[in-house]
Amino acid sequence: MDKHTHTEPNNLGTLAEDARALMAATADVAGDKVGEARKRLAAALDGGRQILGRVKDKAVEGAEATDQAVREHPYQAIAIALGVGAILGYLTARRCSGKGE
């Protein structure tokens, strides 16, 4: 599962690079269908770039908000993290011991 997490950005980057290479390779090809496909591909690349930008902005906003909340309430953040860790530890131990079924 961890392997897939690391390959996803590479696959998306490769896809974008391949799409740009395809557009460059078909720049001198004439034809209505090729022209239309190039326009759709360019629009899809631009849309993907915009979506990526929005996702990055949201992630940064979330990280900044979390950082600010932890800085304003450090003891509550520690207590919440301890509680969540204890619950996850309990559930994991229960599942591993076979008593959960």
PDB file of C-alpha atoms in Angstrom:
ATOM      1  CA  MET A   1       0.000   0.000   0.000  1.00  0.00           C
ATOM      2  CA  ASP A   2       2.853   2.373   0.799  1.00  0.00           C
ATOM      3  CA  LYS A   3       4.342   1.618  -2.618  1.00  0.00           C
ATOM      4  CA  HIS A   4       1.230   2.964  -4.349  1.00  0.00           C
ATOM      5  CA  THR A   5       1.319   6.140  -2.283  1.00  0.00           C
ATOM      6  CA  HIS A   6       4.811   6.939  -3.500  1.00  0.00           C
ATOM      7  CA  THR A   7       4.104   6.148  -7.163  1.00  0.00           C
ATOM      8  CA  GLU A   8       0.920   8.215  -7.554  1.00  0.00           C
ATOM      9  CA  PRO A   9       2.601  11.628  -7.870  1.00  0.00           C
ATOM     10  CA  ASN A  10       5.140  10.139 -10.277  1.00  0.00           C
ATOM     11  CA  ASN A  11       2.366   8.680 -12.424  1.00  0.00           C
ATOM     12  CA  LEU A  12       0.513  11.992 -12.537  1.00  0.00           C
ATOM     13  CA  GLY A  13       3.703  13.844 -13.382  1.00  0.00           C
ATOM     14  CA  THR A  14       4.510  11.340 -16.101  1.00  0.00           C
ATOM     15  CA  LEU A  15       1.000  11.637 -17.494  1.00  0.00           C
ATOM     16  CA  ALA A  16       1.301  15.418 -17.679  1.00  0.00           C
ATOM     17  CA  GLU A  17       4.732  15.171 -19.310  1.00  0.00           C
ATOM     18  CA  ASP A  18       3.437  12.642 -21.841  1.00  0.00           C
ATOM     19  CA  ALA A  19       0.486  14.873 -22.645  1.00  0.00           C
ATOM     20  CA  ARG A  20       2.777  17.858 -23.201  1.00  0.00           C
ATOM     21  CA  ALA A  21       5.037  15.723 -25.410  1.00  0.00           C
ATOM     22  CA  LEU A  22       2.017  14.555 -27.409  1.00  0.00           C
ATOM     23  CA  MET A  23       0.904  18.141 -27.916  1.00  0.00           C
ATOM     24  CA  ALA A  24       4.399  19.122 -29.067  1.00  0.00           C
ATOM     25  CA  ALA A  25       4.614  16.122 -31.417  1.00  0.00           C
ATOM     26  CA  THR A  26       1.254  16.886 -33.031  1.00  0.00           C
ATOM     27  CA  ALA A  27       1.839  20.642 -33.347  1.00  0.00           C
ATOM     28  CA  ASP A  28       2.469  20.403 -37.076  1.00  0.00           C
ATOM     29  CA  VAL A  29      -0.225  17.794 -37.810  1.00  0.00           C
ATOM     30  CA  ALA A  30      -3.178  19.242 -39.662  1.00  0.00           C
ATOM     31  CA  GLY A  31      -6.735  18.099 -39.336  1.00  0.00           C
ATOM     32  CA  ASP A  32      -9.888  19.042 -37.513  1.00  0.00           C
ATOM     33  CA  LYS A  33      -9.909  15.975 -35.275  1.00  0.00           C
ATOM     34  CA  VAL A  34      -6.289  16.434 -34.215  1.00  0.00           C
ATOM     35  CA  GLY A  35      -6.871  20.136 -33.577  1.00  0.00           C
ATOM     36  CA  GLU A  36      -9.947  19.412 -31.489  1.00  0.00           C
ATOM     37  CA  ALA A  37      -8.125  16.716 -29.519  1.00  0.00           C
ATOM     38  CA  ARG A  38      -5.242  19.125 -28.881  1.00  0.00           C
ATOM     39  CA  LYS A  39      -7.662  21.771 -27.593  1.00  0.00           C
ATOM     40  CA  ARG A  40      -9.351  19.276 -25.263  1.00  0.00           C
ATOM     41  CA  LEU A  41      -5.981  18.027 -24.007  1.00  0.00           C
ATOM     42  CA  ALA A  42      -4.764  21.571 -23.386  1.00  0.00           C
ATOM     43  CA  ALA A  43      -7.982  22.368 -21.502  1.00  0.00           C
ATOM     44  CA  ALA A  44      -7.631  19.196 -19.421  1.00  0.00           C
ATOM     45  CA  LEU A  45      -4.023  20.058 -18.558  1.00  0.00           C
ATOM     46  CA  ASP A  46      -5.011  23.574 -17.539  1.00  0.00           C
ATOM     47  CA  GLY A  47      -7.897  22.238 -15.468  1.00  0.00           C
ATOM     48  CA  GLY A  48      -5.615  19.744 -13.753  1.00  0.00           C
ATOM     49  CA  ARG A  49      -3.113  22.491 -12.997  1.00  0.00           C
ATOM     50  CA  GLN A  50      -5.867  24.639 -11.462  1.00  0.00           C
ATOM     51  CA  ILE A  51      -7.200  21.773  -9.363  1.00  0.00           C
ATOM     52  CA  LEU A  52      -3.702  20.961  -8.137  1.00  0.00           C
ATOM     53  CA  GLY A  53      -3.199  24.593  -7.161  1.00  0.00           C
ATOM     54  CA  ARG A  54      -6.475  24.656  -5.202  1.00  0.00           C
ATOM     55  CA  VAL A  55      -5.652  21.404  -3.424  1.00  0.00           C
ATOM     56  CA  LYS A  56      -2.225  22.717  -2.443  1.00  0.00           C
ATOM     57  CA  ASP A  57      -3.763  25.962  -1.172  1.00  0.00           C
ATOM     58  CA  LYS A  58      -6.333  24.068   0.914  1.00  0.00           C
ATOM     59  CA  ALA A  59      -3.645  21.788   2.352  1.00  0.00           C
ATOM     60  CA  VAL A  60      -1.509  24.762   3.336  1.00  0.00           C
ATOM     61  CA  GLU A  61      -4.512  26.523   4.897  1.00  0.00           C
ATOM     62  CA  GLY A  62      -5.373  23.385   6.875  1.00  0.00           C
ATOM     63  CA  ALA A  63      -1.810  22.939   8.076  1.00  0.00           C
ATOM     64  CA  GLU A  64      -1.596  26.593   9.137  1.00  0.00           C
ATOM     65  CA  ALA A  65      -4.935  26.380  10.975  1.00  0.00           C
ATOM     66  CA  THR A  66      -3.840  23.205  12.747  1.00  0.00           C
ATOM     67  CA  ASP A  67      -0.517  24.760  13.683  1.00  0.00           C
ATOM     68  CA  GLN A  68      -2.250  27.828  15.073  1.00  0.00           C
ATOM     69  CA  ALA A  69      -4.737  25.739  17.077  1.00  0.00           C
ATOM     70  CA  VAL A  70      -1.958  23.611  18.576  1.00  0.00           C
ATOM     71  CA  ARG A  71       0.052  26.716  19.462  1.00  0.00           C
ATOM     72  CA  GLU A  72      -2.975  28.331  21.128  1.00  0.00           C
ATOM     73  CA  HIS A  73      -4.006  25.177  23.032  1.00  0.00           C
ATOM     74  CA  PRO A  74      -0.935  22.942  23.461  1.00  0.00           C
ATOM     75  CA  TYR A  75      -2.181  20.952  26.457  1.00  0.00           C
ATOM     76  CA  GLN A  76      -5.540  20.217  24.861  1.00  0.00           C
ATOM     77  CA  ALA A  77      -3.750  19.087  21.681  1.00  0.00           C
ATOM     78  CA  ILE A  78      -1.539  16.750  23.714  1.00  0.00           C
ATOM     79  CA  ALA A  79      -4.576  15.356  25.545  1.00  0.00           C
ATOM     80  CA  ILE A  80      -6.459  14.758  22.288  1.00  0.00           C
ATOM     81  CA  ALA A  81      -3.426  13.062  20.707  1.00  0.00           C
ATOM     82  CA  LEU A  82      -2.999  10.883  23.797  1.00  0.00           C
ATOM     83  CA  GLY A  83      -6.675   9.928  23.768  1.00  0.00           C
ATOM     84  CA  VAL A  84      -6.702   9.068  20.073  1.00  0.00           C
ATOM     85  CA  GLY A  85      -3.480   7.074  20.485  1.00  0.00           C
ATOM     86  CA  ALA A  86      -4.916   5.162  23.434  1.00  0.00           C
ATOM     87  CA  ILE A  87      -8.094   4.311  21.523  1.00  0.00           C
ATOM     88  CA  LEU A  88      -6.155   3.183  18.447  1.00  0.00           C
ATOM     89  CA  GLY A  89      -3.803   1.136  20.636  1.00  0.00           C
ATOM     90  CA  TYR A  90      -6.740  -0.515  22.390  1.00  0.00           C
ATOM     91  CA  LEU A  91      -8.496  -1.334  19.119  1.00  0.00           C
ATOM     92  CA  THR A  92      -5.294  -2.666  17.551  1.00  0.00           C
ATOM     93  CA  ALA A  93      -4.485  -4.821  20.573  1.00  0.00           C
ATOM     94  CA  ARG A  94      -8.047  -6.122  20.662  1.00  0.00           C
ATOM     95  CA  ARG A  95      -7.966  -7.005  16.977  1.00  0.00           C
ATOM     96  CA  CYS A  96      -4.564  -8.701  17.205  1.00  0.00           C
ATOM     97  CA  SER A  97      -5.560 -10.787  20.219  1.00  0.00           C
ATOM     98  CA  GLY A  98      -8.649 -12.140  18.467  1.00  0.00           C
ATOM     99  CA  LYS A  99     -11.038 -11.142  21.287  1.00  0.00           C
ATOM    100  CA  GLY A 100     -12.875  -8.717  19.038  1.00  0.00           C
ATOM    101  CA  GLU A 101     -14.773 -11.452  17.216  1.00  0.00           C
TER     102      GLU A 101
END
